[in-house]
Short mmCIF file of C-alpha atoms and ligand atoms in Angstrom, two decimals:
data_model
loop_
_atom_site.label_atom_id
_atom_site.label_comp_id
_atom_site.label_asym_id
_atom_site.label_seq_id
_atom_site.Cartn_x
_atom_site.Cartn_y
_atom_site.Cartn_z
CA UNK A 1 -0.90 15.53 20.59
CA UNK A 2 -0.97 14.08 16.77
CA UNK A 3 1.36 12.49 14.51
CA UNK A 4 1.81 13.97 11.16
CA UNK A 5 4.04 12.04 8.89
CA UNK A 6 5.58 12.76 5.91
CA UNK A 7 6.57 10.39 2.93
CA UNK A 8 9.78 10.94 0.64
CA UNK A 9 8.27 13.85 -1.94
CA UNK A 10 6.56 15.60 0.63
CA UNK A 11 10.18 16.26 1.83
CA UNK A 12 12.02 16.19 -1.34
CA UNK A 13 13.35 19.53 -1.82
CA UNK A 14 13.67 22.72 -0.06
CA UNK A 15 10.75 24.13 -1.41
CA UNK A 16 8.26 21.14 -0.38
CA UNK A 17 9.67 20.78 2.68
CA UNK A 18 8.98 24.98 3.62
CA UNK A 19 5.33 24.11 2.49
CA UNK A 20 5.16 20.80 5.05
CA UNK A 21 6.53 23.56 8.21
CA UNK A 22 3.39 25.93 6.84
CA UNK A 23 1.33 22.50 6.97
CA UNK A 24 2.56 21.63 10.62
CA UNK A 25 2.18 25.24 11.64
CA UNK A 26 -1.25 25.88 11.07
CA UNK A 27 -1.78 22.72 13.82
CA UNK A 28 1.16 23.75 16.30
CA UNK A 29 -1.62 23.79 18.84
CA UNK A 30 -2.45 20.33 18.93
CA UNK A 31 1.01 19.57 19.93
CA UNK A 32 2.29 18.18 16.88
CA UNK A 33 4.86 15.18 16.50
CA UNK A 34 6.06 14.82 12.74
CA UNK A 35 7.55 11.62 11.11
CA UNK A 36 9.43 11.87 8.44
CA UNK A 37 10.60 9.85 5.53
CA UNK A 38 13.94 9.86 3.87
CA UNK A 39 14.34 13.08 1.36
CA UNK A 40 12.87 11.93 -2.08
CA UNK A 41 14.07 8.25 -3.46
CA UNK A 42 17.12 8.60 -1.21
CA UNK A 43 16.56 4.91 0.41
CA UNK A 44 16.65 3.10 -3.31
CA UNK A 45 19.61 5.29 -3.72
CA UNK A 46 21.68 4.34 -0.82
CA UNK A 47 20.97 0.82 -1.77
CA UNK A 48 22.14 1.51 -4.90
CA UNK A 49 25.62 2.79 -3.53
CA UNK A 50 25.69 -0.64 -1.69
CA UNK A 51 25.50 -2.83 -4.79
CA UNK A 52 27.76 -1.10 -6.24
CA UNK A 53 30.39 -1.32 -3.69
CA UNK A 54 29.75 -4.71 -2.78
CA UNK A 55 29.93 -5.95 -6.37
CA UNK A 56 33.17 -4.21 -7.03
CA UNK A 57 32.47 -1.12 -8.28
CA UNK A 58 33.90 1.43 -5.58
CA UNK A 59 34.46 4.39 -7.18
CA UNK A 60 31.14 4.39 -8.86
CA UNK A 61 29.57 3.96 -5.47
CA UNK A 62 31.62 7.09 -4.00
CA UNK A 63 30.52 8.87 -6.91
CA UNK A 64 26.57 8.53 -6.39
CA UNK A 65 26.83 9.30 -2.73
CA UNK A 66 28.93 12.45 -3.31
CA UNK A 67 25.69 12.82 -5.76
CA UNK A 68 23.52 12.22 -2.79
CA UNK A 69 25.62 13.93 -0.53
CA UNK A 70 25.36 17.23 -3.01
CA UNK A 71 21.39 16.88 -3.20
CA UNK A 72 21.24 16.69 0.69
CA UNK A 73 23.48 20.22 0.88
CA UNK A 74 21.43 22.00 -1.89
CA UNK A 75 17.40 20.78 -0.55
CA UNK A 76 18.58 20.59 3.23
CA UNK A 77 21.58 22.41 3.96
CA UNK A 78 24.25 21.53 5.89
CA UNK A 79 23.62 22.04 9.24
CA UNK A 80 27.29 23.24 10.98
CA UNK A 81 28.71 20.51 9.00
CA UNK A 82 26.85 18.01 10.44
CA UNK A 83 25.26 16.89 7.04
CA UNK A 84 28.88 16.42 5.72
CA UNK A 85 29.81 14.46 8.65
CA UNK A 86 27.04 12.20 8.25
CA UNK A 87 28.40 11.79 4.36
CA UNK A 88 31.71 11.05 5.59
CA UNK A 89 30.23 7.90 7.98
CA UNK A 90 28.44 6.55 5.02
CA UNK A 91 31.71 6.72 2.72
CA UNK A 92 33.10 5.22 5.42
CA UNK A 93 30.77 2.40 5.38
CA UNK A 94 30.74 2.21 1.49
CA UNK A 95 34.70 1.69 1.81
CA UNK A 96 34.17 -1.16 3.88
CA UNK A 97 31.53 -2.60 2.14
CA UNK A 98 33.82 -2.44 -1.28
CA UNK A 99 36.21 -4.27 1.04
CA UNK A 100 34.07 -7.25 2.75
CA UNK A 101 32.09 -7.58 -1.06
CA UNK A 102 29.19 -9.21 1.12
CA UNK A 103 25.87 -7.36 1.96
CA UNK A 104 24.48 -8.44 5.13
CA UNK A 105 21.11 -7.43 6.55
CA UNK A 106 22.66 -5.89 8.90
CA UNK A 107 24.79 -3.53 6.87
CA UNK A 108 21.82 -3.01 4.65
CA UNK A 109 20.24 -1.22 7.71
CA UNK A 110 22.97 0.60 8.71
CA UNK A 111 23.12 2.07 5.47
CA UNK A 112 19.83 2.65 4.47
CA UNK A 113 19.15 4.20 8.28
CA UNK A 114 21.24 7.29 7.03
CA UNK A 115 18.24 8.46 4.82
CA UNK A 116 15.90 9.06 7.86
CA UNK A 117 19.08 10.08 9.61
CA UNK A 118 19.59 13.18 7.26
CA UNK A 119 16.30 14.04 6.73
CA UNK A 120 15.16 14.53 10.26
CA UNK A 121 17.61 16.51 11.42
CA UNK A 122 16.86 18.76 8.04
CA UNK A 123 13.51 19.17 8.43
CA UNK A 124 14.14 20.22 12.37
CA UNK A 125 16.31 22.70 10.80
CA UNK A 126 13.94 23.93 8.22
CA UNK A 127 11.45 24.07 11.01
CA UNK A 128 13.35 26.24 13.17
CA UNK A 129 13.87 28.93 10.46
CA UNK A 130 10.22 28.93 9.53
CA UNK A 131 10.16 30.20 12.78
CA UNK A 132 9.04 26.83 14.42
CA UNK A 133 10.44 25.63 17.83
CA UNK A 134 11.51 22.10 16.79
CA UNK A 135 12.95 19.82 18.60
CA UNK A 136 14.63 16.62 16.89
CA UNK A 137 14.27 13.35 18.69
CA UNK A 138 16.55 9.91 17.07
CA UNK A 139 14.02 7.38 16.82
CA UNK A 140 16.81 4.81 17.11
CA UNK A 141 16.46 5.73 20.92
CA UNK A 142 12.87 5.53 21.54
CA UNK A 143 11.90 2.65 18.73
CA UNK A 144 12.85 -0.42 20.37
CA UNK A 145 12.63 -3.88 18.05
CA UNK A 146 13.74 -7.23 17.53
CA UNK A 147 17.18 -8.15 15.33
CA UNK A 148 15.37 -9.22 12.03
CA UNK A 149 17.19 -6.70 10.28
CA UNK A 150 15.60 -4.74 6.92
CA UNK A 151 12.20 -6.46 8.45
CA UNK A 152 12.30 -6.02 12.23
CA UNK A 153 9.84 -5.47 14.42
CA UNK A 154 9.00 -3.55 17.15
CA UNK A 155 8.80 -4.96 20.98
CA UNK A 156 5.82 -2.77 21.73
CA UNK A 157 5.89 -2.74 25.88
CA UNK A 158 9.53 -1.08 25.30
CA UNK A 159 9.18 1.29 22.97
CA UNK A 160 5.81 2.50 24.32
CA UNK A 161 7.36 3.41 27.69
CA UNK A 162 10.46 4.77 26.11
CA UNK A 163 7.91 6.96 23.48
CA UNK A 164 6.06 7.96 26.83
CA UNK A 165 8.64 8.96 28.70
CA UNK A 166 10.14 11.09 25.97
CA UNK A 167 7.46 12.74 23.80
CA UNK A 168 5.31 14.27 25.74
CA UNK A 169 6.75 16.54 28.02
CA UNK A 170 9.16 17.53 24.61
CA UNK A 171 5.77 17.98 22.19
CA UNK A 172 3.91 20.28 24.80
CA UNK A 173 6.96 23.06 23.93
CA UNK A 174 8.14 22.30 20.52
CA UNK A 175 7.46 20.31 17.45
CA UNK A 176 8.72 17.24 17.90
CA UNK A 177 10.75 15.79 14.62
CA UNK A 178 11.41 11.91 14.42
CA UNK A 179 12.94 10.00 11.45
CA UNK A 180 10.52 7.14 10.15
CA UNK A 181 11.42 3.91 9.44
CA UNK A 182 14.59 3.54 11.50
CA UNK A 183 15.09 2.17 14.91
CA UNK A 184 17.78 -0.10 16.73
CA UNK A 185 17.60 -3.68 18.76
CA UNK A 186 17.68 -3.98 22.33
CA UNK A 187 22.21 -4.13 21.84
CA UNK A 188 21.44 -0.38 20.50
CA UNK A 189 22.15 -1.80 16.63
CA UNK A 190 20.74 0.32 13.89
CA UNK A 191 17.64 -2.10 12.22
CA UNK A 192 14.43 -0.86 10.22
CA UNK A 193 10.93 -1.38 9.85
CA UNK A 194 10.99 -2.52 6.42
CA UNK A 195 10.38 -0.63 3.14
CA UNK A 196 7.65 2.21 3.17
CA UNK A 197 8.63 1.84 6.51
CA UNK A 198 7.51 5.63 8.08
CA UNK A 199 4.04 4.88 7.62
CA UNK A 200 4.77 1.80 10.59
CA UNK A 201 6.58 4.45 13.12
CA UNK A 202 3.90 7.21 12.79
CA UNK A 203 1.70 4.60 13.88
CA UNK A 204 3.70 3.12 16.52
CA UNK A 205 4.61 6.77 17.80
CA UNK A 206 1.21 7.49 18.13
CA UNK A 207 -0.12 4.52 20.05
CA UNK A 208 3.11 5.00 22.35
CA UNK A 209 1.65 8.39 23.15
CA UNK A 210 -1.85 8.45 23.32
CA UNK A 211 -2.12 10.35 20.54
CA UNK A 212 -5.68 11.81 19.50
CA UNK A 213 -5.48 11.38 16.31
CA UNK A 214 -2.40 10.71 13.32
CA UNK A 215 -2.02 12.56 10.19
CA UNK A 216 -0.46 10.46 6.89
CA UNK A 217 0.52 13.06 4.13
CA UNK A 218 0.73 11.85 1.09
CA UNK A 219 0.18 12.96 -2.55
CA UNK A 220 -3.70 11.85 -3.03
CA UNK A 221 -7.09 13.07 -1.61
CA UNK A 222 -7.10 9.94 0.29
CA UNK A 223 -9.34 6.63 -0.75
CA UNK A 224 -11.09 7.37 -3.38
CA UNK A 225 -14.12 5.61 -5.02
CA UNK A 226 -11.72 4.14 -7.55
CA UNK A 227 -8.74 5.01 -9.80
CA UNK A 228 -9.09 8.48 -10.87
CA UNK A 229 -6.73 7.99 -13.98
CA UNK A 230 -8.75 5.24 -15.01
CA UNK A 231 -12.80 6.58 -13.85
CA UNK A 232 -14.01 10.14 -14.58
CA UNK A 233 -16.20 11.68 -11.55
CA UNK A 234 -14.77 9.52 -8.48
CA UNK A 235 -15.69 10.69 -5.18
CA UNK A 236 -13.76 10.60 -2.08
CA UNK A 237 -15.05 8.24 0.71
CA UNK A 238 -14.39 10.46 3.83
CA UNK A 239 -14.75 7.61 5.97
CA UNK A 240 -13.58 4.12 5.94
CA UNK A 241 -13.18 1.20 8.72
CA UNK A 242 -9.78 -0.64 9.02
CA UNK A 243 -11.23 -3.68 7.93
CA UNK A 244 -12.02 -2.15 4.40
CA UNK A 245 -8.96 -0.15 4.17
CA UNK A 246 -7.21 -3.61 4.34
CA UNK A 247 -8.68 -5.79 1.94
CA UNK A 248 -7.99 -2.18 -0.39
CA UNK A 249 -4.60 -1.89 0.49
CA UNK A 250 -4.30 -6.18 -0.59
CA UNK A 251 -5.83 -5.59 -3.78
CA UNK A 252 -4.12 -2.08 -5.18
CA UNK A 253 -5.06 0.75 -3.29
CA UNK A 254 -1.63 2.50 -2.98
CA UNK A 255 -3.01 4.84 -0.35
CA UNK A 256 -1.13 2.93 2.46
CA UNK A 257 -0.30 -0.18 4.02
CA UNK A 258 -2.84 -1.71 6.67
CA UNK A 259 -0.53 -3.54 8.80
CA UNK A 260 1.42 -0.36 9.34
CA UNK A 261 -1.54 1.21 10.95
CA UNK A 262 -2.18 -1.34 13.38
CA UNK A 263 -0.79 -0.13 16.46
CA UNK A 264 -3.17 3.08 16.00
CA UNK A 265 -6.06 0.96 15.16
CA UNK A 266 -5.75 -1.37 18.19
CA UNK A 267 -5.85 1.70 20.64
CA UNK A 268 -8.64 3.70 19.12
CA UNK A 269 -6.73 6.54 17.17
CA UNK A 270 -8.37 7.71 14.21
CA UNK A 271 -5.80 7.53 11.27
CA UNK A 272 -6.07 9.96 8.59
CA UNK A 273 -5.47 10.30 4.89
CA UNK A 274 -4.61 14.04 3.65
CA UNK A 275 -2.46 15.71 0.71
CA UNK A 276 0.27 17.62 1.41
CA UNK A 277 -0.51 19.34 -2.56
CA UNK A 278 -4.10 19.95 -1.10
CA UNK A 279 -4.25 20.66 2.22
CA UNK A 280 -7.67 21.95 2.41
CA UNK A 281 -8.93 18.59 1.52
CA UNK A 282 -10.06 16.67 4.46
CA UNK A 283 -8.99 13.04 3.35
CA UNK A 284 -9.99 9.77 4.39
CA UNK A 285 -10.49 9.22 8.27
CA UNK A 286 -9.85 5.06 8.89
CA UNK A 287 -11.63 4.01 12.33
CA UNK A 288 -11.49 1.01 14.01
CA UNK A 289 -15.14 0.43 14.03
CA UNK A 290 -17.23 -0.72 11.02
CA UNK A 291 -19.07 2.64 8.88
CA UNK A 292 -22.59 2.32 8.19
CA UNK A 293 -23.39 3.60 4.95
CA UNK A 294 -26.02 3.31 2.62
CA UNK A 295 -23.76 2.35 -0.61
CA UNK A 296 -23.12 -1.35 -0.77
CA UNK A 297 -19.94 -0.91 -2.04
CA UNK A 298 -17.29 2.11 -0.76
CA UNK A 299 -14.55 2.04 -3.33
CA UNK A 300 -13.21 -0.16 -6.08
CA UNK A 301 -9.44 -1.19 -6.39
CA UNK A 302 -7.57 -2.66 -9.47
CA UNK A 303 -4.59 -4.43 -9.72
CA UNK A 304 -2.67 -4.74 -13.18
CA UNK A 305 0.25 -6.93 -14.28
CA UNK A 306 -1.59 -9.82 -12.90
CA UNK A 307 -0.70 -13.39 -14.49
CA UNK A 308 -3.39 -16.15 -13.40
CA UNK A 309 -1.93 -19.80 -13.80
CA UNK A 310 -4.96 -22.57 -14.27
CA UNK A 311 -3.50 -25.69 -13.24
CA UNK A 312 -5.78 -28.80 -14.34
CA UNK A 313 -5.66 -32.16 -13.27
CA UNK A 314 -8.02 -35.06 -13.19
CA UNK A 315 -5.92 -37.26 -10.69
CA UNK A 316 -7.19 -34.68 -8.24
CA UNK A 317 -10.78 -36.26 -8.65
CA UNK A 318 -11.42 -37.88 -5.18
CA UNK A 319 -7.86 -37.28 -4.02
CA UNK A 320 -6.89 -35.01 -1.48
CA UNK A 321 -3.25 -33.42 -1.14
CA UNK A 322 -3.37 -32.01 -4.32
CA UNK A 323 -4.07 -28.69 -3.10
CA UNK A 324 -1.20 -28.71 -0.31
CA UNK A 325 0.91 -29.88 -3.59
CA UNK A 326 0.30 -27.06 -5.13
CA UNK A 327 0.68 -23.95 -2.85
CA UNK A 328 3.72 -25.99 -1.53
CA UNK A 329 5.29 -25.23 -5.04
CA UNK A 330 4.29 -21.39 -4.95
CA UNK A 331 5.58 -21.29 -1.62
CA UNK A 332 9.06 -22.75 -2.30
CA UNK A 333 8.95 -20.10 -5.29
CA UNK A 334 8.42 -17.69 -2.74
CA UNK A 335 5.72 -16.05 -4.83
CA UNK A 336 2.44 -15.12 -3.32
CA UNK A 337 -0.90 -15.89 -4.38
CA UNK A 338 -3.60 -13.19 -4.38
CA UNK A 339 -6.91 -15.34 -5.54
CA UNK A 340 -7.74 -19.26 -5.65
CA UNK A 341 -10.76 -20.49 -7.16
CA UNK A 342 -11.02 -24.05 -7.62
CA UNK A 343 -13.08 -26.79 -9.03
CA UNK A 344 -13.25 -30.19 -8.89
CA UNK A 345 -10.13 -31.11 -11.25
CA UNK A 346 -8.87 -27.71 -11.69
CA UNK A 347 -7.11 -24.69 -9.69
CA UNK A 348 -6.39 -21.33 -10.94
CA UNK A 349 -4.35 -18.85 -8.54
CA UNK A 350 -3.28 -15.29 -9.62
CA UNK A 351 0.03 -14.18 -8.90
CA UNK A 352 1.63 -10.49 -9.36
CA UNK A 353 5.24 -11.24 -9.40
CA UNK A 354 5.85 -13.82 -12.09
CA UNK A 355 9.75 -14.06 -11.57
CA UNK A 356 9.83 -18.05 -10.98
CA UNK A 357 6.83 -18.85 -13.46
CA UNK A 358 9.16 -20.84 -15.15
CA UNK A 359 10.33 -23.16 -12.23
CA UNK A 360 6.57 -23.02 -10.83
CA UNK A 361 5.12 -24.29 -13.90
CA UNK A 362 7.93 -27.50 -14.39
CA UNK A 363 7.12 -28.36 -11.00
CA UNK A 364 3.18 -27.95 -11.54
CA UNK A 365 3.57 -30.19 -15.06
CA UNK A 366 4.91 -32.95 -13.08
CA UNK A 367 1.26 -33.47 -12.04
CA UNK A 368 -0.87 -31.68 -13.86
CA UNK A 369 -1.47 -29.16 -16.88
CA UNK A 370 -0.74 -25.94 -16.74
CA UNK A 371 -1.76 -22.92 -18.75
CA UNK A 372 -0.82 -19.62 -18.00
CA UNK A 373 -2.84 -16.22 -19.18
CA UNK A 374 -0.95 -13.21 -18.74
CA UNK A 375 -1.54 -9.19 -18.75
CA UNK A 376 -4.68 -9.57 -16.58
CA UNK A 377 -6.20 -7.50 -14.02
CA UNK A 378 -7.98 -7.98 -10.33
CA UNK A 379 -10.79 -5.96 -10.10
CA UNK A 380 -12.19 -5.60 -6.25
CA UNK A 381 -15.19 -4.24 -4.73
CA UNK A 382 -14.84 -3.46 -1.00
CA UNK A 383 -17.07 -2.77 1.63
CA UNK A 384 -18.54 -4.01 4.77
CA UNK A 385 -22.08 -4.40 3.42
CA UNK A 386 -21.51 -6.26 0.19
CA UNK A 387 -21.90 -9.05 3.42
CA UNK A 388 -25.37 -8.54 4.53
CA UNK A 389 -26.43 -7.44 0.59
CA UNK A 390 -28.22 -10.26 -1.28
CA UNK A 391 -27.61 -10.14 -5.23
CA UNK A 392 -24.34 -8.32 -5.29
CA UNK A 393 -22.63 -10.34 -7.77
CA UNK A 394 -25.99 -10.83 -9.97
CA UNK A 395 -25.43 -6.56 -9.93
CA UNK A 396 -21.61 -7.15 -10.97
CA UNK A 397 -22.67 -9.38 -13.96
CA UNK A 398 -25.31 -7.62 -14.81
CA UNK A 399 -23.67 -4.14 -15.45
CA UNK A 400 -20.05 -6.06 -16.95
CA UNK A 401 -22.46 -6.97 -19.79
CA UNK A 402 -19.64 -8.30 -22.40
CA UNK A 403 -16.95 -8.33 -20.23
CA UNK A 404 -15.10 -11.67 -19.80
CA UNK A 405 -14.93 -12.18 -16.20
CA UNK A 406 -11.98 -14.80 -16.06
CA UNK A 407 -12.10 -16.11 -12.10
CA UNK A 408 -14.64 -14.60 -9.07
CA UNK A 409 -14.06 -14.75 -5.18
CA UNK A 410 -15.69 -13.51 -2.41
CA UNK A 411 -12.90 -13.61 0.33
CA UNK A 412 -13.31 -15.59 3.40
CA UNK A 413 -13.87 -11.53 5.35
CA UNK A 414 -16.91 -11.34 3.10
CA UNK A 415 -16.36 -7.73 2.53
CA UNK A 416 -14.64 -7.82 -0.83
CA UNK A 417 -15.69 -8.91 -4.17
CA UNK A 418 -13.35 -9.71 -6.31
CA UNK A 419 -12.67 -11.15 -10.40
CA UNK A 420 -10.08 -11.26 -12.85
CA UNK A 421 -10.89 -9.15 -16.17
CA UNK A 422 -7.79 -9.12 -19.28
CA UNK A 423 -6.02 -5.97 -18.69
CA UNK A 424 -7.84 -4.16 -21.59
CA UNK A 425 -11.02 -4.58 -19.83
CA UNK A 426 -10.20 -2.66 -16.69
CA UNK A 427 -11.84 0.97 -18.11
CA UNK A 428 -14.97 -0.42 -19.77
CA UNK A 429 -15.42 -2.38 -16.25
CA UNK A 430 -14.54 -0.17 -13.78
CA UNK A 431 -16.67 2.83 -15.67
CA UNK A 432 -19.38 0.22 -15.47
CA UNK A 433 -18.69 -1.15 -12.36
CA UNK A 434 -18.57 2.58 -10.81
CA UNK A 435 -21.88 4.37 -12.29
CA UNK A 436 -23.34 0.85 -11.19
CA UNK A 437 -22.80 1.35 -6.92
CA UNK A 438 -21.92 4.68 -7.01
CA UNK A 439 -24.49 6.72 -9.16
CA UNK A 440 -26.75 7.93 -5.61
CA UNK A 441 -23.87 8.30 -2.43
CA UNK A 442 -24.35 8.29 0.97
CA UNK A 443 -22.98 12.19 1.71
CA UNK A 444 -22.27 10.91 5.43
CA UNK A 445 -19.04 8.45 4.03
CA UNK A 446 -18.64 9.93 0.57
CA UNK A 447 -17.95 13.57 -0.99
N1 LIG B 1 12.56 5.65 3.38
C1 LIG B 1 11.99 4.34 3.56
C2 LIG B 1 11.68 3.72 2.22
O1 LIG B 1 11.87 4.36 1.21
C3 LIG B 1 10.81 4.36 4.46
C4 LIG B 1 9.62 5.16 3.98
O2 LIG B 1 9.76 5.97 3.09
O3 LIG B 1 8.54 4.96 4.52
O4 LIG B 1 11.27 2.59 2.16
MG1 MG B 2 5.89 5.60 1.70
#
């Protein structure tokens, strides 16, 4: 058996979703399981609808979901009526949303669940007039979790012998079509996995069953050596451990989110990068164990719209505190800090979401001076051996030749590299940066 999941444009219209049953054809013999995401940006719509009902606006809300409900008819169909059923619960809800005026976590899952909802039981449809057997399982039955709703997470023992018991003897006949993202608490209420959510239950599905190995289709080759709208020439590293595709995934790499592929990782199962638009390509394979390669570095991530906040004080000269002081003001912010570097009398932290600057820095002035650079950029070299390689940095310095390099860290993993350039930097660097480690490649991890 394998997973193959799906994100939101692979299924976003008739037409792609015809060329994902071609996709899952061509493997129907290695018993395929497919995960799919919500049709297209159909979650941020039906949390649209909810604002608007909730804040009073009704009949707009009605309106965008007969919107939605029109897209779902045209790309999908409608099933025997069963699409337009599903339309009628959610005006339902919508009505009683516009009623209560209050959003609760809860009723943010229930309505959000109805994107996976629809979409699953389309693309079992669309399946069985390719000419597929499929067969369409509610992953609100077999994904078990806790009641953290919009963020919940899975109670693994459960759901694995609920998976088990209903998968495989379903997959070894007929393609097996599961929503992503949804799932309900152990009182049967709807929750989900959190946004980008899919990625999570393709994972989860696949450690449940043992499966060899799990496909995620997205829109890109896979990892790449770095940002191919920024660097001309990158090459695709066919091979990456966890570990690396982590620290990416912190610092920019959109390919996909590390924790999601946990539950694969921690039981063996090769997970694996592909694109739907190029399905000849054979992506980016993430193991568990580390990849020995010959490059020191295996790919380069950036991160723009980065503010870094230097926070200065000389009380903090033989103090101690000062730091707890400080995060405990990012913290109450609830904004997260990517890098630290720190000195004797001085701190600077980078932050991506600058929302509560403001508030953070009156708080920080109470103690200290604060001065705040904005439109900067985290540049970060990952890969296993930049720990066992003497002189890596000396290399970095060496080949940014003119470029400012505003804060360095090596994080505590040791197999990342990272520094803050200005944001009009990031294309002399990374050109630099990538004819630098990657002008000879290692053809075993890169092509
Ligand atoms: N549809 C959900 C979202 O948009 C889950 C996913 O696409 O992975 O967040
Ligand atoms: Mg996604």
């Amino acid at each position: 058996m394998i997973v193959m999941k799906f994100g939101g444009s692979s299924v976003a219209s008739a037409d792609r979703i015809r060329h994902v049953a071609a996709i899952v054809a061509n493997r129907r013999q290695r018993r395929p399981v497919v995960v799919v995401s919500a049709m297209g940006k159909t979650t941020d719509r039906l949390l649209e609808i909810a604002g608007h009902a909730v804040a009073g606006r009704r009949d707009k809300a009605l309106e965008l979901l007969r919107a939605l409900e029109q897209f779902h008819l045209e790309e999908g169909g409608s099933l025997d009526g069963r699409v337009e059923g599903l339309f009628v619960e959610l005006s339902e809800l919508v009505r009683g949303l516009a009623m209560l005026g209050e959003l609760t976590p809860r009723s943010i899952d229930a309505i959000s669940s109805y994107g996976e909802r629809l979409s699953s039981l389309i693309v079992a449809e669309a399946f069985r007039q390719a000419g597929l057997g499929a067969v369409h399982v509610d992953s609100r039955e077999v994904i078990v979790t806790d009641s953290r709703h919009t963020q919940a997470s899975p109670l693994f023992d459960e759901t694995y012998s609920r998976l088990q018991a209903a998968i495989p003897p379903l997959a070894g006949k007929r393609v097996v079509v599961m929503g992503g993202f949804i799932a309900s608490d152990r009182n049967g209420v709807t929750t989900t996995l959190g946004r980008g959510g899919s990625d999570f239950t393709a994972s989860i599905a696949g450690a449940g069953i043992g499966a060899e190995e799990i496909q995620i289709w997205t829109d890109v080759d896979g990892i790449l050596t770095a940002d191919p709208r920024v660097v001309k020439g990158v090459h695709r590293v066919k091979v990456i451990s966890f570990e690396e595709a982590a620290e990416l995934a912190y610092f920019g790499a959109r390919v996909l989110h590390p924790a999601t592929v946990l539950p694969a990782i921690e039981k063996n199962i090769p997970v694996l990068v592909l694109n739907s638009y190029r399905p000849e390509v054979d992506g980016t394979r993430i193991v568990a164990d580390r990849v020995p390669c010959t490059n020191v570095v295996k790919s380069i991530s950036t991160k723009r719209n980065i503010t870094v906040v230097n926070i200065t004080s000389t009380r903090m000269v033989g103090t101690h505190g000062f730091l707890r002081r400080i995060f405990e003001i990012f913290d109450r912010n609830e904004t997260s800090v990517d890098m630290v570097s720190t000195s004797e009398v001085s701190v600077s932290a980078t932050i991506d979401r600058p929302a509560e600057l403001p508030k953070i820095r009156d708080e920080l002035e109470a103690f200290s001076q604060v001065d705040v650079e904005e439109n900067q950029a985290i540049i970060c070299l990952v890969g296993d051996n930049i720990r066992y390689t003497p002189g890596v940095s000396g290399r970095v310095f060496k080949a940014l030749n003119g470029v400012n390099i505003r804060m360095i860290s090596q994080g505590a993993s040791l197999l990342n590299l990272g520094f803050v350039v200005a944001a009009k930097d990031v294309e002399r660097a990374l050109e630099a940066l990538h004819a630098e480690f990657f002008s000879e490649l290692d053809p075993q991890v890169f092509e």
